[in-house]
Backbone as a chain_set.jsonl record, in Angstrom:
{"seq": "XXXXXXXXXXXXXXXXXXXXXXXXXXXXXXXXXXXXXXXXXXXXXXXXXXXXXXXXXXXXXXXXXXXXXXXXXXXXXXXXXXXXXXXXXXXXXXXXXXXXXXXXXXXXXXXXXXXXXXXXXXXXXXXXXXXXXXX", "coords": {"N": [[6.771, 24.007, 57.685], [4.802, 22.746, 55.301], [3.886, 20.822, 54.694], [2.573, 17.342, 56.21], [3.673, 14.49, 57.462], [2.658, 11.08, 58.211], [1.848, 7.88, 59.558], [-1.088, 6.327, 60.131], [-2.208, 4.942, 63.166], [-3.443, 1.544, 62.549], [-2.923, 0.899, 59.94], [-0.576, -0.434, 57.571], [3.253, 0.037, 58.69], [5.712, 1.684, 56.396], [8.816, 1.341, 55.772], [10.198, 2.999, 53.976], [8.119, 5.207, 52.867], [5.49, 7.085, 53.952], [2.139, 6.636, 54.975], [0.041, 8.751, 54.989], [-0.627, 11.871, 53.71], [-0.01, 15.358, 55.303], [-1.527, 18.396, 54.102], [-0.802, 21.397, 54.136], [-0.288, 23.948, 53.138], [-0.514, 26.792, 50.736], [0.467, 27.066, 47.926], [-0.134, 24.284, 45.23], [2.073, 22.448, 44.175], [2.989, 20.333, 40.867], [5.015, 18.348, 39.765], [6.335, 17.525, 36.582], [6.587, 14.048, 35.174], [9.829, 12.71, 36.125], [12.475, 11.267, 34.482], [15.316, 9.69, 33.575], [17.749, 11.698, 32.78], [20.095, 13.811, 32.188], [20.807, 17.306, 32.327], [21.054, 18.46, 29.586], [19.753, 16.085, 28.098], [20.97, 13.798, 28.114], [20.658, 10.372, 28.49], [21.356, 9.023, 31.562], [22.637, 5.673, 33.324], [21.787, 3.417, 31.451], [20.21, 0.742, 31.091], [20.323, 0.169, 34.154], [18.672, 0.064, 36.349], [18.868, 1.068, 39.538], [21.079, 3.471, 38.77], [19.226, 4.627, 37.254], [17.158, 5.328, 38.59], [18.045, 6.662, 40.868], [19.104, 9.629, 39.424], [16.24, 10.174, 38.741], [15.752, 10.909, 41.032], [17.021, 13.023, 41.754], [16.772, 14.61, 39.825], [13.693, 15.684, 40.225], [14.21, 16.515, 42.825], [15.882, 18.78, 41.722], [14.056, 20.103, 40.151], [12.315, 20.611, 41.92], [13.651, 22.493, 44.214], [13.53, 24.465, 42.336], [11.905, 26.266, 42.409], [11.587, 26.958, 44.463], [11.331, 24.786, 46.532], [11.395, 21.83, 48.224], [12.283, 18.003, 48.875], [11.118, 18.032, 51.3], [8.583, 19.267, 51.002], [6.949, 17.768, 50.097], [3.631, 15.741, 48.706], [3.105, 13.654, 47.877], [4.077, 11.223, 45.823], [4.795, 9.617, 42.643], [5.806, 6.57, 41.345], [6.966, 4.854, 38.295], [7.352, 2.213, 37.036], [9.279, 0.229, 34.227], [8.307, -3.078, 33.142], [7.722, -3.689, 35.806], [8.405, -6.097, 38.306], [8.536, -7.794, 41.426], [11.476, -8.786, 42.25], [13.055, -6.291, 41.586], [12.869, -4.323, 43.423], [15.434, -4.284, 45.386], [16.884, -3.188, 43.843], [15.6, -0.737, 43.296], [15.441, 0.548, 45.645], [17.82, 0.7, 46.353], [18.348, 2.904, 44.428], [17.05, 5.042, 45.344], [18.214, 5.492, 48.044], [20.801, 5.945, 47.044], [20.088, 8.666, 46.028], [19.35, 9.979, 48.092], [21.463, 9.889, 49.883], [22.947, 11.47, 48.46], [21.595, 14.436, 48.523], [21.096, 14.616, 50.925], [18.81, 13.962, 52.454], [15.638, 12.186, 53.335], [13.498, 11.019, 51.126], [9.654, 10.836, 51.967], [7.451, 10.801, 51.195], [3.984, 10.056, 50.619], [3.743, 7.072, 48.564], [3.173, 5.881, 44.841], [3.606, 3.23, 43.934], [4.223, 1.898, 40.617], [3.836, -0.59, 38.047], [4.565, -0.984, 34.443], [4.28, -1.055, 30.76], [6.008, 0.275, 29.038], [7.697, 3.327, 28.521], [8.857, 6.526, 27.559], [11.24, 6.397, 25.716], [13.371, 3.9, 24.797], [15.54, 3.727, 26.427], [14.657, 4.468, 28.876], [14.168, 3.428, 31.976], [12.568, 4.488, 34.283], [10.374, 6.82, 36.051], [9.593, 9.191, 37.18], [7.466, 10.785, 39.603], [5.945, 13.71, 41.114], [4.302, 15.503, 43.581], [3.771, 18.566, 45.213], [3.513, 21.117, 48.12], [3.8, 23.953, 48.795], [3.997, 27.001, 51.47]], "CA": [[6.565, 23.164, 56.525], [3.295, 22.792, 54.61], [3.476, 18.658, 54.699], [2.942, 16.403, 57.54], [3.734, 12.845, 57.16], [2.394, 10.235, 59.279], [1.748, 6.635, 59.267], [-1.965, 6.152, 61.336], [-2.666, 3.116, 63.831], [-3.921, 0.438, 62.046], [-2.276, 0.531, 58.822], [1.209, -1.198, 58.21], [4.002, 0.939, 58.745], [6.634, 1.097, 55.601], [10.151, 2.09, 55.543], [10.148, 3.778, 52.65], [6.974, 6.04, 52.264], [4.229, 7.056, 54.538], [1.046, 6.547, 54.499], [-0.92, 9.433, 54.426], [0.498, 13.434, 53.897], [-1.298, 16.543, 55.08], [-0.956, 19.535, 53.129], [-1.534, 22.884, 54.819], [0.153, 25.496, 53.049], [-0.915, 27.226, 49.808], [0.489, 26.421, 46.758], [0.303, 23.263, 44.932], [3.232, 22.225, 42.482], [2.961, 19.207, 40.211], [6.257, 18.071, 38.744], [6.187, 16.537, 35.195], [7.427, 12.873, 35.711], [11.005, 12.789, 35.795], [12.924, 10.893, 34.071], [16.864, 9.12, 34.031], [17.913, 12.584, 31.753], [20.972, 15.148, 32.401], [20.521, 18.636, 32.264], [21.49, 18.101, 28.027], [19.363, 14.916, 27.644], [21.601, 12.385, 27.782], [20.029, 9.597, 29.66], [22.091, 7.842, 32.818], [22.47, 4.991, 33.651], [20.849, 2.58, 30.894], [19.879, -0.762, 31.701], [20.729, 0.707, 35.362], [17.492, 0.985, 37.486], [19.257, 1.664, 40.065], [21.563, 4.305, 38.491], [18.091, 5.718, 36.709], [16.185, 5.543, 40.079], [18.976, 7.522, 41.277], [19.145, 10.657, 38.54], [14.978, 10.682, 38.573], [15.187, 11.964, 42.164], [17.636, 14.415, 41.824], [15.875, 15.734, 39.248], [12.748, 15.497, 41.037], [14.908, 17.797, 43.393], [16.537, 19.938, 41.153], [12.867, 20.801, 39.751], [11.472, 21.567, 43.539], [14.603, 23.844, 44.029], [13.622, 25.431, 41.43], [10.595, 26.849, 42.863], [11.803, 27.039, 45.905], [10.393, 23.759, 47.963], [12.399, 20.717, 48.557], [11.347, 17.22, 49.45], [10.069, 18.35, 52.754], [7.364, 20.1, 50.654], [6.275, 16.729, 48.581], [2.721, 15.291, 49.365], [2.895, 12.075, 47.286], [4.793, 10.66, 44.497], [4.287, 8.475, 41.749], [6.582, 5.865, 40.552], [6.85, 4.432, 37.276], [8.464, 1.386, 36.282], [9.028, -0.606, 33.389], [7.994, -4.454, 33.338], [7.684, -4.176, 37.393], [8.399, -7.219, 39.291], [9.215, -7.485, 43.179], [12.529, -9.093, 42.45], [13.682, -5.489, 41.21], [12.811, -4.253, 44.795], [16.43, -4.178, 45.969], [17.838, -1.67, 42.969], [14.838, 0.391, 43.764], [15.801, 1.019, 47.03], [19.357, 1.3, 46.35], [18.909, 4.224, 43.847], [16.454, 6.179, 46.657], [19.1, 5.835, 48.835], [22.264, 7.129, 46.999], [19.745, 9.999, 45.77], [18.959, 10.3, 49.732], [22.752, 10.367, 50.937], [23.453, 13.303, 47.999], [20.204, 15.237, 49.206], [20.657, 14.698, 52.359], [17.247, 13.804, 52.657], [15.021, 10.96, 53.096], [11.913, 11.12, 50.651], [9.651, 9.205, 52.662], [6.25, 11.007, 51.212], [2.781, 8.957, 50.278], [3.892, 6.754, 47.285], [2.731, 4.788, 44.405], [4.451, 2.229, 42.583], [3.109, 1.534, 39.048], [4.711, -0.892, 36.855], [4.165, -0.31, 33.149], [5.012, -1.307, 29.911], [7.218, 1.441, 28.242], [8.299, 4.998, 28.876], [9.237, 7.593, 25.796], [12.157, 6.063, 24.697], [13.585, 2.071, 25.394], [16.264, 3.306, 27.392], [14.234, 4.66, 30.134], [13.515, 2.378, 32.818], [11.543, 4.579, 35.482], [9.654, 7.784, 35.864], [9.321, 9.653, 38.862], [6.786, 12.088, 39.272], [5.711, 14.634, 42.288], [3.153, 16.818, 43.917], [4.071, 19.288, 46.682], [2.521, 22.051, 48.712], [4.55, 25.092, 49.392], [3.503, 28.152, 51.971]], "C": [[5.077, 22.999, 56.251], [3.004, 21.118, 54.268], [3.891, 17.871, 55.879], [2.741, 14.969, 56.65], [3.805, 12.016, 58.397], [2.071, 8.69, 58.859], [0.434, 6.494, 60.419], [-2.058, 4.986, 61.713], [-3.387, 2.594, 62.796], [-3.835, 0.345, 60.443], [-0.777, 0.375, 58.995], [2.251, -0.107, 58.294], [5.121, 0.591, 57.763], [7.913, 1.816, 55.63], [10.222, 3.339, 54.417], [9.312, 5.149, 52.432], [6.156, 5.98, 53.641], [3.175, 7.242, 54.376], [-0.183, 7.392, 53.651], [0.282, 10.58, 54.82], [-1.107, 14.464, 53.917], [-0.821, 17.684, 54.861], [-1.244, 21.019, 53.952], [-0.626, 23.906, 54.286], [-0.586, 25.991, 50.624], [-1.079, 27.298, 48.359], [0.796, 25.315, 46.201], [1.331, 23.178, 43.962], [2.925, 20.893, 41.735], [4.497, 19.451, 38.865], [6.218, 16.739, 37.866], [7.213, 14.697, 36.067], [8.784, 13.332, 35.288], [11.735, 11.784, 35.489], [14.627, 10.73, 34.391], [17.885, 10.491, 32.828], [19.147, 13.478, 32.755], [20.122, 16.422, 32.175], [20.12, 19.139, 30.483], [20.483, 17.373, 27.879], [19.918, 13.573, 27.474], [21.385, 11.535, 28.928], [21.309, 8.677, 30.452], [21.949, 6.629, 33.009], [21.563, 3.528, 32.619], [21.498, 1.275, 30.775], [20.171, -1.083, 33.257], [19.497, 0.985, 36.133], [18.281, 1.751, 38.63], [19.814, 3.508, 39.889], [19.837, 5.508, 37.918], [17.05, 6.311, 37.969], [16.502, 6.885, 40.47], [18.686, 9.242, 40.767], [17.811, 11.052, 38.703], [14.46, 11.617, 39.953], [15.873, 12.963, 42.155], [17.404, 14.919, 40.797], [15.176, 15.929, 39.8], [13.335, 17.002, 41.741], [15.337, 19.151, 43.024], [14.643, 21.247, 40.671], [11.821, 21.451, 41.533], [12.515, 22.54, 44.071], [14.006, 24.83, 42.94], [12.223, 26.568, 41.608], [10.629, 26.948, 44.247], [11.685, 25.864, 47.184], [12.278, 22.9, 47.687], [11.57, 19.095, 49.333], [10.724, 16.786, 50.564], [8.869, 18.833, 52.136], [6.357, 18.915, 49.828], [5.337, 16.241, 49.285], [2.464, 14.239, 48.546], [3.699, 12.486, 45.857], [4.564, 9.365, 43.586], [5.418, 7.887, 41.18], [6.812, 4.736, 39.63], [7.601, 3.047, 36.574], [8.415, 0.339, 35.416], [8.863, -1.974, 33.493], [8.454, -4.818, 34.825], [7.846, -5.784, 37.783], [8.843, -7.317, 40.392], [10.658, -7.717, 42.869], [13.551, -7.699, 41.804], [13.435, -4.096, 42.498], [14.189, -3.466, 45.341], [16.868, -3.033, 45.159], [16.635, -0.517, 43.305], [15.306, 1.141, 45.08], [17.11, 1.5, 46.642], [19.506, 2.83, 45.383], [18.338, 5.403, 44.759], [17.744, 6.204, 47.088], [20.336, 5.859, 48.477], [21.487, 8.115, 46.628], [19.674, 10.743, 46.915], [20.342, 10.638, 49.999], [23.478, 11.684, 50.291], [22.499, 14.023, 48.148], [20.225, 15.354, 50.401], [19.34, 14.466, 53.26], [16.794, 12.307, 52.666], [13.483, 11.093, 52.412], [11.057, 9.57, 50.884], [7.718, 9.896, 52.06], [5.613, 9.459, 50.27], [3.458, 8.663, 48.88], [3.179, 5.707, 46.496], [3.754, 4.368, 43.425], [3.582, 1.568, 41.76], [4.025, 0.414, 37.961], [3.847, -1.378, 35.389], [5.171, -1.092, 32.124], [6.193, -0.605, 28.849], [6.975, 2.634, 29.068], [8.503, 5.648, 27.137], [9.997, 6.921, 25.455], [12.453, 4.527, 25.695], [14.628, 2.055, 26.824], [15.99, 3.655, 28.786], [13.284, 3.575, 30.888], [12.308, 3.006, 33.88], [11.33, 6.34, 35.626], [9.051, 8.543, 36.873], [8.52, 11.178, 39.009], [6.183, 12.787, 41.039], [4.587, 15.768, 42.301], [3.433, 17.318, 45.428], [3.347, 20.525, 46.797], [3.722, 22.728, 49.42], [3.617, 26.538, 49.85], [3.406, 28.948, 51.465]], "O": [[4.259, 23.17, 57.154], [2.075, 20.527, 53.717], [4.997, 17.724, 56.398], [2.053, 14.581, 55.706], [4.613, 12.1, 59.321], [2.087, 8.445, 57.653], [0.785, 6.534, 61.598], [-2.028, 4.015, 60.958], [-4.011, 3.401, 62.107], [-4.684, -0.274, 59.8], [-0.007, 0.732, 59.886], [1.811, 0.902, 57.744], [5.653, -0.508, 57.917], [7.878, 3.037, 55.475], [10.3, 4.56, 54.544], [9.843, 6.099, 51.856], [6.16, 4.968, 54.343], [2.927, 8.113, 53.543], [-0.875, 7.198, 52.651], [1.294, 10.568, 55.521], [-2.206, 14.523, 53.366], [0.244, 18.05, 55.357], [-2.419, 21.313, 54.169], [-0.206, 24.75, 55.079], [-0.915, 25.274, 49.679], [-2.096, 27.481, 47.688], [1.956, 24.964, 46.418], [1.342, 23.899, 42.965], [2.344, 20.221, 42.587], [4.805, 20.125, 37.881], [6.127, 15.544, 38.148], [8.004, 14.464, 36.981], [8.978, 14.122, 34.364], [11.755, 11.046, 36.474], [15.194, 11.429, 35.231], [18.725, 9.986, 32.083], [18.958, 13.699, 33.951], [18.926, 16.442, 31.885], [19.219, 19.912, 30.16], [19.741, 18.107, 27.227], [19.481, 12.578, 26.896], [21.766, 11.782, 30.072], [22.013, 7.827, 29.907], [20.77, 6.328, 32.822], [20.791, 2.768, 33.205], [22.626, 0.853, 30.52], [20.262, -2.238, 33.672], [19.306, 2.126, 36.552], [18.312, 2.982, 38.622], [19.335, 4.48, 40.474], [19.564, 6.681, 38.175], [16.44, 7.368, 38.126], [15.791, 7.89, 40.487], [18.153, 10.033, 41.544], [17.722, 12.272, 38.848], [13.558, 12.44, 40.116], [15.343, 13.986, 42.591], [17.946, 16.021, 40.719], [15.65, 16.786, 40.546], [13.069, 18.155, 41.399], [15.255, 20.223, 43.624], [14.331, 22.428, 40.822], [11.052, 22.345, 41.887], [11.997, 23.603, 44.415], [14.23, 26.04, 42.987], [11.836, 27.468, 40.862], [9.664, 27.008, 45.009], [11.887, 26.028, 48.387], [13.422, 23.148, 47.306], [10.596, 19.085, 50.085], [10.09, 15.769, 50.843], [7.924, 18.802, 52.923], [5.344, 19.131, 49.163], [5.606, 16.092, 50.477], [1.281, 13.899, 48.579], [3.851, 13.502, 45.178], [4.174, 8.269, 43.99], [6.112, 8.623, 40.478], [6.861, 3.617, 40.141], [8.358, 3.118, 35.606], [7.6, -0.55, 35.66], [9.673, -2.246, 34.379], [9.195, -5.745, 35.152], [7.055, -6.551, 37.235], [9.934, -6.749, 40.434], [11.322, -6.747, 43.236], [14.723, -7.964, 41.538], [13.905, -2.979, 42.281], [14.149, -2.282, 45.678], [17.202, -1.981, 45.705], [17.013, 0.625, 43.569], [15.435, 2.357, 45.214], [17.386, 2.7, 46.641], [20.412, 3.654, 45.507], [18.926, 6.471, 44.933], [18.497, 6.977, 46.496], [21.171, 5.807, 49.38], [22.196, 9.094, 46.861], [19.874, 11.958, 46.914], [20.494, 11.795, 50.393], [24.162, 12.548, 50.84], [22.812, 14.789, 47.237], [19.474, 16.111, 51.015], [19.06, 14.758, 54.423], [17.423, 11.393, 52.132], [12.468, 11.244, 53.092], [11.204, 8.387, 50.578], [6.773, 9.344, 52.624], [6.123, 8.5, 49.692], [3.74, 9.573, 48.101], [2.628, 4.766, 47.068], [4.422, 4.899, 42.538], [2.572, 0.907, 42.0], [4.84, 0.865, 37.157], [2.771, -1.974, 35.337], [6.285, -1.568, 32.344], [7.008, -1.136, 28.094], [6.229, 2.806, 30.032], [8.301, 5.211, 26.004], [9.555, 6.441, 24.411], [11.994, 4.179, 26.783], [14.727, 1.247, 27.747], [16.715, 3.343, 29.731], [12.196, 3.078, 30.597], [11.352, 2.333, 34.265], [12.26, 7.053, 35.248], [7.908, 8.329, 37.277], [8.88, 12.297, 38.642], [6.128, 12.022, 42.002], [4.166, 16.559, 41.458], [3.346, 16.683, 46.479], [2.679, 21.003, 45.88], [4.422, 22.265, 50.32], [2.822, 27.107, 49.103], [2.947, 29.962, 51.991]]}, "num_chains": 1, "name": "protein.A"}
């Protein structure tokens, strides 16, 4: 694999994400944010963070398949969400982790959470974007 993920002494350790990622293999990818969208366009899940959380990683996925990686290859992610507040915390998590139990995966790379006032259209709540390093 071309990404290590670690958490170093003396910063906090988070469930979710780790701290820092080291890249060692050759090519970078940058995947457009992704969005709560089908294959068609027809957006999931609206008024659903959760459900949109959900759909933005398996796109996310579908677009690093598609180039071959997978989210073993991701060296930070950016996440987007509309009128952020902690108390929306819990559906965050919950859509990672049904995208995690159909992936089979746990995307645990360096993240940022951004909360924002809109997206393209009203019914998108959140915006998930990626940068990975494939051999």
């Amino acid at each position: 694999m071309a990404v290590t993920l670690l958490n170093p002494e003396g910063l906090p350790e988070i469930d979710v994400y780790r701290q820092v990622s080291i890249a060692t293999g050759t090519k970078l990818v940058f995947i457009a944010g992704q969005v709560a969208w089908t294959a068609d366009g027809a957006t999931v899940g609206e008024g659903d963070l959760a459900a949109q959380v959900e759909q933005c990683y398996l796109n996310v996925a579908t677009a690093l398949a598609g180039v071959g990686g997978s989210f073993d290859d991701v060296a930070k992610l950016n996440v987007h969400v509309v009128d952020w507040t902690p108390d929306k915390m819990p559906q965050l998590l919950e859509g990672i982790a049904r995208a995690s139990a159909k992936l089979g995966v746990t995307p645990v790379a360096p993240a940022t959470l951004l909360g924002i006032a809109a997206l393209d259209v009203p019914e998108h709540l959140v915006e998930v974007e990626a940068t990975a390093v494939l051999d």
